[in-house]
Amino acid sequence: MNDLIFVSMENWDDVWRRNQFLCATLARRFPGMKILFVGLPLNVSHHVRHGTISKLREPMRQPVPGLPNIIVARTVKLLPDSIAATRKINEVIARVHLRRLIRELGLRNPILWLNPHSAVHMAGAMNESRVIYDITDDWALMPSLGSAERALIEQQDRELAARADLVIVCSEALEKSRAGRCADIMLLPNGVDANHYAEVCTAPVSREWPGPVFGYTGTMHSDRTDARLILDLARAFPRGSVVLVGPDHWAASERGMLAAQPNIHMTGPVPYRKIPETMAQFDVCIVPHVETRFTESLNPIKLWEYLAGGKPIVSTNIAGFRDYPHLCRIASGSVAFIAACRAALCEVEELPAARVAEARRHTWEVRVDALLEKLEQLKWIPPALCPAGAIS
């Protein structure tokens, strides 16, 4: 298997997402393969402006504990990206930095895997053998974007899709929108480490919050999460709790509105290893997402993680969850959502086992099997590396 340069939209931290799962699975499968995982650039101008210069002393390169063939690195962004000229300077600095790292690590004919559309400038400049563009969200559809920012994202996305040897997408909506823009496309949904969630339904529970507990895990911001729906749910169950677990990117007005409701609890990010014990305290796993073209482009990892935990699930009418109406309650609007949450508290006993069984069909190992089969079809890897019975 070729070495891999994986340019991510997130840093490698305790909150695991698609990129960490894919890289970790590949690293375990191919211990001789070197993976350079490139996180977010160290933003010098930002830290200078905000008086957080101590952040500039964070390590720029380090191994991943337990995965010695993954090296995590960051480039440096000296100037703001808001001006085209300074953005080009930042791009040059990033390319020079990465080429030096590639030489120092001795990467062999690496595949360049690009997650951010803004990394289009790296395609063809890293001495790579192939380029993969992995699209996980249709960022240009975010309602909060200004027109100039939206136009730049659309331009970068279109150019990178055209230049990539393979475009990977995580949802059917992304597959439909990108199919005519690229040489080859593959639908690779998100997955789950099902074993990690095996004890969510069976582990002894010590409650931190009054029940019933309606819990959400994931990043929270107004382009994705419906603050008003969350508030209505909390008011409908004043003796219960709504627990929001994950990074908080709310606007100040939304954060203040939610914080003022006494039975809404925002924990902030919880390390991946502790998510199952947190979910074990939920009576119902909720997905209070807004219903927009942006959320329609997603394949939420929490779909598979919620299924693997076996708990009752209530979601708004969004992609992914609506495909499993027999395992998830789908409801639009506060009245219907609250009613579905009430019903979820009294569901039949057979559903937890059915959810877990479905999740086990969508593990990260299954996803990597499908990826390797695709790469074998493209003749990027020899057939011996593609497992027998891989799912396409």
XYZ file of C-alpha atoms in Angstrom:
392
model
C 0.000 0.000 0.000
C 1.312 3.455 -0.891
C 2.153 5.889 1.865
C -0.505 8.485 2.550
C -0.597 12.259 3.032
C -3.947 12.962 4.656
C -4.848 16.660 4.800
C -7.692 17.102 7.279
C -10.211 19.814 8.146
C -9.694 19.030 11.849
C -6.788 18.430 14.175
C -6.105 14.996 15.592
C -7.515 15.320 19.098
C -9.714 13.464 21.600
C -12.893 14.111 19.603
C -12.629 11.501 16.869
C -14.245 12.071 13.475
C -14.241 10.381 10.066
C -10.646 11.295 9.290
C -9.175 9.754 12.443
C -11.206 6.568 12.028
C -10.166 6.070 8.403
C -6.483 6.754 9.104
C -6.404 4.602 12.235
C -8.072 1.680 10.438
C -5.644 1.921 7.516
C -2.672 2.245 9.866
C -3.637 -0.934 11.726
C -4.376 -2.787 8.496
C -1.036 -1.771 6.905
C 1.611 -1.286 9.618
C 4.305 -0.758 6.974
C 2.476 2.213 5.454
C 3.468 5.688 6.638
C 0.659 8.186 7.135
C 1.313 11.920 7.434
C -1.854 13.409 8.962
C -1.946 17.177 8.406
C -4.222 19.064 10.790
C -5.271 22.693 10.816
C -2.476 25.210 10.259
C -1.083 27.038 13.261
C -2.671 30.452 12.788
C 0.051 32.937 13.757
C -1.861 36.130 12.935
C -4.902 34.934 14.879
C -2.896 34.159 18.026
C -1.052 37.467 17.823
C -4.314 39.401 17.457
C -5.989 37.555 20.330
C -3.041 37.526 22.722
C -2.691 33.730 22.755
C 0.929 33.577 21.637
C 1.594 30.669 24.008
C -0.346 28.496 21.541
C 2.478 29.019 19.056
C 4.700 26.820 21.231
C 2.528 23.744 20.642
C 4.366 20.874 18.889
C 4.248 21.031 15.112
C 4.870 17.316 14.624
C 4.232 14.285 16.823
C 3.367 10.568 16.610
C -0.025 9.144 17.534
C 0.102 6.971 20.682
C -0.552 3.350 19.751
C -0.280 4.064 16.019
C 3.447 4.507 15.357
C 3.051 4.728 11.581
C 0.938 7.904 11.839
C 2.701 11.232 12.215
C 0.505 14.242 12.963
C 1.796 17.580 11.663
C 0.632 21.145 11.242
C 1.727 23.832 8.833
C 1.980 27.542 9.658
C -0.406 30.252 8.496
C 1.351 33.579 8.923
C -1.245 35.922 7.431
C -5.038 36.197 7.239
C -6.683 34.277 4.387
C -9.279 36.973 3.786
C -7.096 38.690 1.159
C -6.212 36.757 -1.999
C -2.552 37.830 -2.007
C -1.898 36.818 1.608
C -3.797 33.568 1.078
C -1.415 32.716 -1.774
C 1.569 33.406 0.498
C 0.131 31.057 3.130
C -0.349 28.380 0.483
C 3.278 28.633 -0.639
C 4.487 28.343 2.968
C 2.267 25.277 3.529
C 3.535 23.520 0.386
C 7.190 24.165 1.230
C 6.656 22.905 4.786
C 4.882 19.734 3.673
C 7.415 18.906 0.956
C 10.157 19.114 3.568
C 8.214 16.780 5.873
C 7.626 14.315 3.036
C 11.363 14.158 2.354
C 12.261 13.824 6.036
C 9.754 11.019 6.587
C 10.770 9.225 3.387
C 7.229 8.811 2.045
C 7.079 6.532 -1.012
C 4.841 7.520 -3.958
C 2.257 8.862 -1.532
C -1.434 9.175 -2.236
C -2.553 12.719 -1.440
C -5.922 12.608 0.362
C -7.479 16.064 0.602
C -10.443 16.748 2.862
C -10.602 20.598 2.759
C -11.565 22.273 -0.520
C -9.039 24.997 0.365
C -6.213 22.454 -0.107
C -6.722 22.495 -3.897
C -3.362 24.273 -4.252
C -1.603 21.122 -2.992
C -2.898 18.894 -5.802
C 0.006 18.124 -8.120
C 2.547 19.822 -5.840
C 3.376 17.105 -3.286
C 5.130 14.606 -5.589
C 2.082 12.404 -5.057
C 1.112 9.388 -7.131
C -2.660 10.067 -6.996
C -5.083 12.628 -5.544
C -8.245 11.816 -3.590
C -10.741 14.537 -2.707
C -12.960 13.431 0.193
C -16.093 15.592 0.536
C -17.954 15.242 3.819
C -20.160 18.360 3.803
C -21.417 20.718 1.115
C -19.851 23.738 2.784
C -21.027 26.184 0.118
C -24.618 25.518 1.238
C -24.071 26.788 4.790
C -26.731 29.476 5.308
C -24.430 31.740 7.333
C -21.897 32.284 4.535
C -21.381 35.619 2.845
C -21.479 35.791 -0.942
C -17.704 36.225 -1.399
C -16.867 33.305 0.901
C -19.466 31.105 -0.794
C -18.073 31.937 -4.237
C -14.527 31.043 -3.134
C -15.635 27.705 -1.674
C -17.567 26.867 -4.854
C -14.539 27.711 -6.993
C -12.111 25.656 -4.885
C -14.500 22.713 -4.688
C -15.152 22.646 -8.422
C -11.446 22.899 -9.278
C -10.395 20.194 -6.815
C -13.162 17.834 -7.942
C -11.963 18.237 -11.530
C -8.279 17.717 -10.665
C -8.674 14.726 -8.341
C -8.149 11.204 -9.631
C -10.936 10.027 -7.323
C -13.655 11.976 -5.514
C -15.053 10.296 -2.405
C -18.335 11.493 -0.915
C -20.167 10.426 2.229
C -23.784 11.012 1.173
C -26.096 10.425 -1.778
C -26.776 14.160 -2.071
C -23.062 14.838 -2.490
C -22.772 12.013 -5.012
C -25.568 13.505 -7.140
C -24.150 17.027 -7.016
C -20.551 16.055 -7.797
C -20.961 13.186 -10.260
C -20.683 15.401 -13.346
C -17.669 17.324 -12.093
C -15.054 14.598 -11.689
C -13.287 11.743 -13.427
C -14.436 9.108 -10.920
C -16.604 9.160 -7.803
C -17.216 6.782 -4.891
C -19.888 6.881 -2.208
C -18.209 6.007 1.096
C -20.564 6.744 4.021
C -19.357 7.204 7.552
C -19.144 4.219 9.873
C -18.735 3.155 13.473
C -16.564 1.172 15.850
C -19.527 -0.900 17.006
C -17.598 -2.612 19.797
C -16.861 0.772 21.361
C -20.592 1.293 22.006
C -21.441 -2.266 23.042
C -22.141 -1.412 26.693
C -24.263 1.714 26.181
C -27.501 -0.192 26.851
C -26.161 -2.655 29.437
C -23.653 -0.732 31.570
C -24.727 0.352 35.085
C -25.817 3.983 34.972
C -24.921 6.647 37.494
C -26.930 9.707 36.487
C -25.346 13.129 36.357
C -28.632 14.749 35.278
C -32.305 14.322 36.261
C -34.227 11.999 33.937
C -35.611 11.564 31.478
C -32.419 12.564 29.658
C -32.553 13.564 25.999
C -28.969 13.601 24.749
C -27.154 14.881 21.685
C -23.539 14.225 20.700
C -21.835 16.305 18.017
C -20.723 19.774 17.030
C -23.295 22.478 17.673
C -23.772 25.552 15.497
C -26.740 27.299 13.963
C -26.083 25.989 10.434
C -26.635 22.462 11.712
C -28.445 22.457 15.065
C -31.859 23.967 15.891
C -31.522 25.924 19.135
C -35.232 26.787 19.270
C -36.205 23.107 18.953
C -33.826 22.211 21.793
C -35.311 24.938 23.975
C -38.874 23.767 23.254
C -37.923 20.187 24.145
C -36.386 21.269 27.459
C -39.481 23.288 28.365
C -41.719 20.318 27.539
C -39.850 18.178 30.079
C -39.034 20.636 32.900
C -38.146 17.834 35.332
C -35.950 16.079 32.782
C -32.723 17.127 31.080
C -31.489 17.969 27.606
C -27.764 17.204 27.456
C -25.654 18.597 24.606
C -22.262 16.895 24.273
C -19.668 18.307 21.889
C -17.900 21.415 20.610
C -19.930 24.589 21.092
C -19.967 26.941 18.101
C -23.280 28.617 18.885
C -23.757 32.293 18.205
C -23.720 34.306 21.421
C -27.488 34.895 21.291
C -28.266 31.184 20.928
C -25.792 30.181 23.618
C -27.312 32.691 26.017
C -30.851 31.492 25.249
C -29.953 27.845 25.911
C -27.832 28.577 28.981
C -30.754 30.440 30.562
C -32.870 27.260 30.510
C -31.960 25.418 33.746
C -32.454 21.873 32.457
C -30.246 22.285 29.367
C -26.726 21.066 30.086
C -23.856 21.817 27.663
C -20.848 19.640 28.542
C -18.450 20.790 25.845
C -16.298 18.185 24.029
C -16.019 14.762 25.662
C -13.103 12.461 24.712
C -14.116 9.676 22.337
C -13.202 7.006 24.880
C -15.802 8.438 27.313
C -18.680 8.911 24.874
C -20.276 5.472 25.574
C -20.457 6.069 29.329
C -22.031 9.464 28.632
C -24.543 7.993 26.164
C -25.439 5.304 28.703
C -27.096 8.072 30.740
C -29.382 9.071 27.843
C -32.950 7.812 27.748
C -33.313 9.068 24.174
C -30.644 10.057 21.639
C -31.805 13.145 19.767
C -30.843 14.791 16.483
C -32.339 18.318 16.576
C -30.891 19.360 13.221
C -32.285 22.092 11.038
C -33.717 20.805 7.763
C -31.770 22.554 4.991
C -29.885 21.701 1.813
C -26.708 21.828 3.912
C -27.834 19.186 6.422
C -29.219 17.159 3.508
C -25.623 16.811 2.260
C -24.467 15.102 5.463
C -24.084 11.482 6.508
C -23.897 12.036 10.261
C -21.478 9.770 12.120
C -23.913 9.960 15.029
C -26.404 7.894 12.966
C -24.162 4.843 13.212
C -23.004 5.627 16.756
C -26.570 6.040 18.015
C -27.582 2.776 16.323
C -24.585 0.993 17.847
C -25.643 2.206 21.299
C -29.117 0.733 20.859
C -30.938 3.600 22.603
C -34.191 5.130 21.276
C -33.529 7.736 18.575
C -35.559 10.798 17.598
C -34.397 12.897 14.636
C -35.694 15.679 12.475
C -36.324 14.720 8.850
C -32.725 14.679 7.617
C -30.558 12.491 5.395
C -29.319 9.270 6.940
C -31.799 8.965 9.788
C -34.836 8.973 7.492
C -33.441 5.822 5.839
C -34.170 3.915 9.055
C -37.770 4.797 10.012
C -38.146 1.372 11.639
C -35.240 2.140 13.997
C -35.510 5.948 14.398
C -38.483 8.220 15.013
C -38.555 11.012 12.429
C -40.364 14.244 13.285
C -40.378 17.799 11.922
C -41.277 20.776 14.075
C -41.369 21.147 17.833
C -44.803 19.624 18.441
C -44.071 16.449 16.478
C -40.517 16.190 17.811
C -41.653 16.430 21.446
C -44.394 13.860 20.814
C -41.839 11.491 19.268
C -39.599 11.912 22.297
C -42.509 10.981 24.594
C -43.208 7.892 22.510
C -39.526 6.940 22.489
C -39.572 6.653 26.280
C -42.018 3.729 25.942
C -40.667 1.838 22.944
C -40.708 -1.943 22.455
C -37.877 -4.110 23.767
C -36.846 -5.560 20.387
C -35.561 -2.303 18.903
C -32.219 -1.983 20.784
C -30.971 -5.327 19.434
C -32.149 -4.450 15.916
C -30.266 -1.139 16.037
C -27.047 -2.774 17.196
C -27.315 -5.435 14.482
C -27.737 -2.738 11.812
C -24.745 -0.769 13.122
C -22.527 -3.842 12.854
C -23.132 -3.824 9.099
C -21.527 -0.366 8.879
C -18.230 -0.549 10.750
C -15.132 1.357 9.739
C -13.564 -1.996 8.816
C -16.387 -2.524 6.300
C -15.862 0.981 4.941
C -12.108 0.433 4.489
C -12.817 -2.903 2.766
C -14.983 -1.015 0.260
C -12.298 1.637 -0.207
C -9.618 -0.961 -0.887
C -11.841 -2.745 -3.383
C -12.290 0.553 -5.253
C -8.536 1.219 -5.256
C -7.928 -2.302 -6.547
C -10.444 -1.729 -9.369
C -8.538 1.439 -10.267
C -5.294 -0.565 -10.175
C -3.844 1.730 -7.491
C -3.107 -1.282 -5.284
C -2.495 -4.975 -6.056
C -5.410 -7.407 -5.617
C -3.630 -9.097 -2.705
C -4.317 -6.021 -0.547
C -8.064 -6.133 -1.200
C -9.785 -8.430 1.325
C -11.927 -11.264 0.047
C -15.603 -10.447 0.219
C -15.109 -6.684 0.347
C -18.320 -4.716 0.047
C -18.597 -2.196 -2.770
